[in-house]
Short mmCIF file of C-alpha atoms and ligand atoms in Angstrom, two decimals:
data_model
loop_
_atom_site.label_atom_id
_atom_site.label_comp_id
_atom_site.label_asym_id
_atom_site.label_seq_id
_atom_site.Cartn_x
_atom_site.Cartn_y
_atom_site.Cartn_z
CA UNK A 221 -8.22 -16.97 -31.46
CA UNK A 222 -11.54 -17.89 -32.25
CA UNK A 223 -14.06 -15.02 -30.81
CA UNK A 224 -15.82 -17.44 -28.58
CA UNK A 225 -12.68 -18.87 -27.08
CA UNK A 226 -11.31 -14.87 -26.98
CA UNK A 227 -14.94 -14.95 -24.76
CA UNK A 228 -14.41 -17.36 -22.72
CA UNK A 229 -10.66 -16.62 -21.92
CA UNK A 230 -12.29 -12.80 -21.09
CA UNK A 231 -14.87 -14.61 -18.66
CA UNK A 232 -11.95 -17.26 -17.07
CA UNK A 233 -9.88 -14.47 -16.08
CA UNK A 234 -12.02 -12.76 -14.04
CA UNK A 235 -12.58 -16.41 -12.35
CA UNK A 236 -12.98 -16.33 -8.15
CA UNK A 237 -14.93 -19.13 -8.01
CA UNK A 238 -12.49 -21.24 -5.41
CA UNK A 239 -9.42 -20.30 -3.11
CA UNK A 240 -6.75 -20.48 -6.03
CA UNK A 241 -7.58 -17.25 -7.41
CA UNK A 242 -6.38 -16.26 -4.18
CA UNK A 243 -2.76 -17.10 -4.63
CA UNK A 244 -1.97 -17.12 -8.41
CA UNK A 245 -0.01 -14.98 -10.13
CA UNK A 246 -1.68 -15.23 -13.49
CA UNK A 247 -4.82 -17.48 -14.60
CA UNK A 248 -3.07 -20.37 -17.03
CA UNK A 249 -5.92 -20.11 -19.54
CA UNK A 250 -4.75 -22.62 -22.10
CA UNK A 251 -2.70 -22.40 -25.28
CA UNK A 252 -2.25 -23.46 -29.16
CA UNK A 253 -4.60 -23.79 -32.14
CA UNK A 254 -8.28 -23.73 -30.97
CA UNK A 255 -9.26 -25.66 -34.07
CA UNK A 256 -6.57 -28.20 -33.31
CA UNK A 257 -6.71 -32.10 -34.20
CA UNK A 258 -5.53 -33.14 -30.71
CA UNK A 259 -6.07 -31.28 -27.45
CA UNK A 260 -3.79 -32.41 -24.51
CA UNK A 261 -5.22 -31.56 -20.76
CA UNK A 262 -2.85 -31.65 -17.89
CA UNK A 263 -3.80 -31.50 -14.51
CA UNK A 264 -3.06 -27.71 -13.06
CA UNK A 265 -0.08 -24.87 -13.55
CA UNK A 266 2.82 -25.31 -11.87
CA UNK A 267 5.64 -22.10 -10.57
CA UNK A 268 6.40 -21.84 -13.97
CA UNK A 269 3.46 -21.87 -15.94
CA UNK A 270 1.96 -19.78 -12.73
CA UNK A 271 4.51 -16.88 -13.51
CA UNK A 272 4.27 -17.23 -17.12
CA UNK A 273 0.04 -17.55 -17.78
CA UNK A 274 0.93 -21.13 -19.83
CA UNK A 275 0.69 -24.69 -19.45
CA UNK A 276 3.41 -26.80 -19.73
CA UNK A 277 6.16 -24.41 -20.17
CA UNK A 278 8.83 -25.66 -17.02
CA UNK A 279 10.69 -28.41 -17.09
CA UNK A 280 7.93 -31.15 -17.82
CA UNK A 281 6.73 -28.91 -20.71
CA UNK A 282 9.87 -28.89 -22.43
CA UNK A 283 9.93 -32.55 -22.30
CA UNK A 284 6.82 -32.57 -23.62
CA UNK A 285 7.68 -30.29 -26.57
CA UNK A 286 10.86 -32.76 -26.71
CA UNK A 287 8.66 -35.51 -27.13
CA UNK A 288 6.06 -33.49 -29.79
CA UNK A 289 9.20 -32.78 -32.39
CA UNK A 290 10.26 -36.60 -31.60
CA UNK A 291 6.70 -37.23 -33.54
CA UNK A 292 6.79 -34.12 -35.89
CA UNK A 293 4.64 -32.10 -34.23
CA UNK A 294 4.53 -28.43 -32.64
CA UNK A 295 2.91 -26.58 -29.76
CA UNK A 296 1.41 -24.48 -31.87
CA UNK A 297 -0.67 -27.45 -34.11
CA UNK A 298 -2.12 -28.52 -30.70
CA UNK A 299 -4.26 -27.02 -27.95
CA UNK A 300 -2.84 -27.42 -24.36
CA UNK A 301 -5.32 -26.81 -21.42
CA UNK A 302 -5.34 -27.89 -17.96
CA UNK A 303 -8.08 -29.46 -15.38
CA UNK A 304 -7.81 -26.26 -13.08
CA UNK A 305 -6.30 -23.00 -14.35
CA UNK A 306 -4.87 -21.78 -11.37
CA UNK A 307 -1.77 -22.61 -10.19
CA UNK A 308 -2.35 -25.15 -6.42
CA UNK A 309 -0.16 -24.01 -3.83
CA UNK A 310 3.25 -26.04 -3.51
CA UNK A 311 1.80 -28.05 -6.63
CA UNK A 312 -0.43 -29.98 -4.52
CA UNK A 313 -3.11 -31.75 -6.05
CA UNK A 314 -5.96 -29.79 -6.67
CA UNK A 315 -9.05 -30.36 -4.61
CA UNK A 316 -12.41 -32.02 -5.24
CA UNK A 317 -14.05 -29.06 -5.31
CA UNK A 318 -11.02 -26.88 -7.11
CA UNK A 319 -11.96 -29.65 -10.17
CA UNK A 320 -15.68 -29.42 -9.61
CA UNK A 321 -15.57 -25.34 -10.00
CA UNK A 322 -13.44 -25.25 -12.64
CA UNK A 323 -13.78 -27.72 -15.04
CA UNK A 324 -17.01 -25.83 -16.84
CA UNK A 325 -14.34 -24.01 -18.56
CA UNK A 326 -12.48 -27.17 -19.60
CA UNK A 327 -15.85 -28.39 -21.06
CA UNK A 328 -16.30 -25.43 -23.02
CA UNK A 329 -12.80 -24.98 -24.46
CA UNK A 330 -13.64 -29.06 -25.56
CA UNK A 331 -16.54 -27.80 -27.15
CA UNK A 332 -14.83 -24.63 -29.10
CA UNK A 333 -12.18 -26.48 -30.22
CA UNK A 334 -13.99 -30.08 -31.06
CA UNK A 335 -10.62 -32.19 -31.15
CA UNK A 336 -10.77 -35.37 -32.84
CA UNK A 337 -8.17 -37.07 -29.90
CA UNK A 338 -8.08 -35.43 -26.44
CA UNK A 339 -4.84 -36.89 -24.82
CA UNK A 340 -5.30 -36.48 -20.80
CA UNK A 341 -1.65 -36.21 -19.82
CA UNK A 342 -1.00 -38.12 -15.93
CA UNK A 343 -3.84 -39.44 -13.53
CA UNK A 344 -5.69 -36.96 -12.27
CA UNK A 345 -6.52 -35.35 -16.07
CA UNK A 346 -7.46 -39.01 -17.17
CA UNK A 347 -9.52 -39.66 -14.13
CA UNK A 348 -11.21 -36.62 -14.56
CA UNK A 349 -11.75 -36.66 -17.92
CA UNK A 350 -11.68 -40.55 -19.32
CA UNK A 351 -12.42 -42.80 -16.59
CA UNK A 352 -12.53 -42.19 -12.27
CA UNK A 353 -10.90 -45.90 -12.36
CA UNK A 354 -7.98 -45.22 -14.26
CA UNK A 355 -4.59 -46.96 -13.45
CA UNK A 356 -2.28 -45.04 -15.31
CA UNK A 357 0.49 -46.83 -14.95
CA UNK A 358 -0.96 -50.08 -16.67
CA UNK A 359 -3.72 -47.56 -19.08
CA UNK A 360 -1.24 -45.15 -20.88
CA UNK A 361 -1.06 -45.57 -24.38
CA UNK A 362 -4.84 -47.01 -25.11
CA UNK A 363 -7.15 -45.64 -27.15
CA UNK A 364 -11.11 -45.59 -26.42
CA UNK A 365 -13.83 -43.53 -28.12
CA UNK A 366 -16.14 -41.52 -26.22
CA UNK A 367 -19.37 -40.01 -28.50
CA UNK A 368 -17.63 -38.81 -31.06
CA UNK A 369 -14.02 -38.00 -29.83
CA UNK A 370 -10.76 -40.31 -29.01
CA UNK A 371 -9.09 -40.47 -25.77
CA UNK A 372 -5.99 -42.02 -24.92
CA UNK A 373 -4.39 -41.17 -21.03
CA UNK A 374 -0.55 -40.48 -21.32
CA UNK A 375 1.88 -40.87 -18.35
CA UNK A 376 2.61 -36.91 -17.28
CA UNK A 377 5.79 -35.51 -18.88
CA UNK A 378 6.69 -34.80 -14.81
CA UNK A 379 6.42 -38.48 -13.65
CA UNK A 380 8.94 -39.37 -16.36
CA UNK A 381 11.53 -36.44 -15.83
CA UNK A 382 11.27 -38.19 -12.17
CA UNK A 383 11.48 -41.61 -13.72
CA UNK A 384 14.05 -41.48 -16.31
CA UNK A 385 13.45 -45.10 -17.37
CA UNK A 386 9.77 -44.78 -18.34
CA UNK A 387 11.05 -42.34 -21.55
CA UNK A 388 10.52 -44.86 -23.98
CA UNK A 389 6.92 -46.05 -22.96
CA UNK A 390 6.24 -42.42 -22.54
CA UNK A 391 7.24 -41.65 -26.23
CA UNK A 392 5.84 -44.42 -27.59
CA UNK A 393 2.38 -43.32 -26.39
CA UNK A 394 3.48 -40.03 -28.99
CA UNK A 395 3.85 -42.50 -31.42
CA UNK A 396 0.65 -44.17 -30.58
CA UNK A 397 -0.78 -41.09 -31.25
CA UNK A 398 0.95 -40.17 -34.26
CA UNK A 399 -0.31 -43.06 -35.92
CA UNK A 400 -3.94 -42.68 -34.70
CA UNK A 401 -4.05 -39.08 -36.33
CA UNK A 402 -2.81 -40.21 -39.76
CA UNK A 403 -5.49 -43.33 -39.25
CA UNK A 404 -8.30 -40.31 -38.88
CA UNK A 405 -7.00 -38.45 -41.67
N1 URA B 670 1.85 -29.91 -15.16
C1 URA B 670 0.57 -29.85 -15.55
O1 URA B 670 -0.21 -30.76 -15.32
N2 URA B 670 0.18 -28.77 -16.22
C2 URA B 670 0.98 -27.75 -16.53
O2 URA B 670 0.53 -26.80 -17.16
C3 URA B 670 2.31 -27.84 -16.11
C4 URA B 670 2.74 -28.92 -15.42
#
């Protein structure tokens, strides 16, 4: 880890800035390579990545690694983060104000890691992150630029394990991505 993510990641875990630290188990920091080409933000920690300290390691996660290796990539290459680290209660979404407290940390791991694509994976990550106005349904898939950094909003691995039948537009964003990388190379 870089030192000044190994900072940070000392600073986030002493986080009580909003009721979540309350009621997790463990603080889902964020994972991968911190000097990663693509960084993909989800929106918060579910039961399992509550009980583990990971993002995107239950059942949605593994469809996302699924759909990684579909486009030759691994975990490991990337750097997975979420909009709030601690885990909402019942997987709600989190609140207005859970987002507003937390997301200084999301800003900062942005800035440590300085991804060339940031891939905001369902609605509320893209909303947050890309555009307030964001349909996701109709948006997945498209590229804009932002300063100097691309953004594309993906539909969330858990909307498609719900919704078998959006698999192949939800891949093909990977693809979408794929081919965007080895553009920027
Ligand atoms: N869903 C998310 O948005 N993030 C995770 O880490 C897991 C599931």
């Amino acid at each position: 880890m870089k030192p000044e993510m190994e900072r940070l990641y000392n600073e986030c875990r002493g986080c009580k800035d909003c009721e979540l630290a309350k009621t997790r188990n463990n603080l889902v920091f964020g994972t991968g390579n911190d000097d990663a080409r693509v960084m993909f933000i989800g929106e918060g920690p579910g039961e399992t990545e509550d009980r583990l300290g990971e993002p995107f390691v239950g059942r949605a996660g593994q469809l996302f690694d699924r759909m990684l290796a579909g486009v030759d990539m691994e975990r490991k290459e990337v750097y997975i983060a979420n909009i709030v680290k601690c885990r909402p209660p019942k997987n709600r979404d989190p609140l207005p104000e859970e987002k507003e407290k937390c997301i200084h940390w999301l800003f900062e791991q942005i800035e440590i890691v300085k991804p060339e694509m940031i891939v905001c994976l369902g609605r509320i990550a893209s909303a947050v992150i890309i555009d307030a106005d964001i349909r996701i349904s109709k948006d997945h898939g498209k590229l804009t630029k932002k300063g100097d950094t691309w953004m594309m909003p993906m539909l969330h691995p858990a909307a498609v394990l719900r919704n078998p039948s959006l698999k192949p537009e939800a891949f093909n964003d990977f693809c979408i991505l794929r081919d965007k990388l080895e553009e920027l190379k």
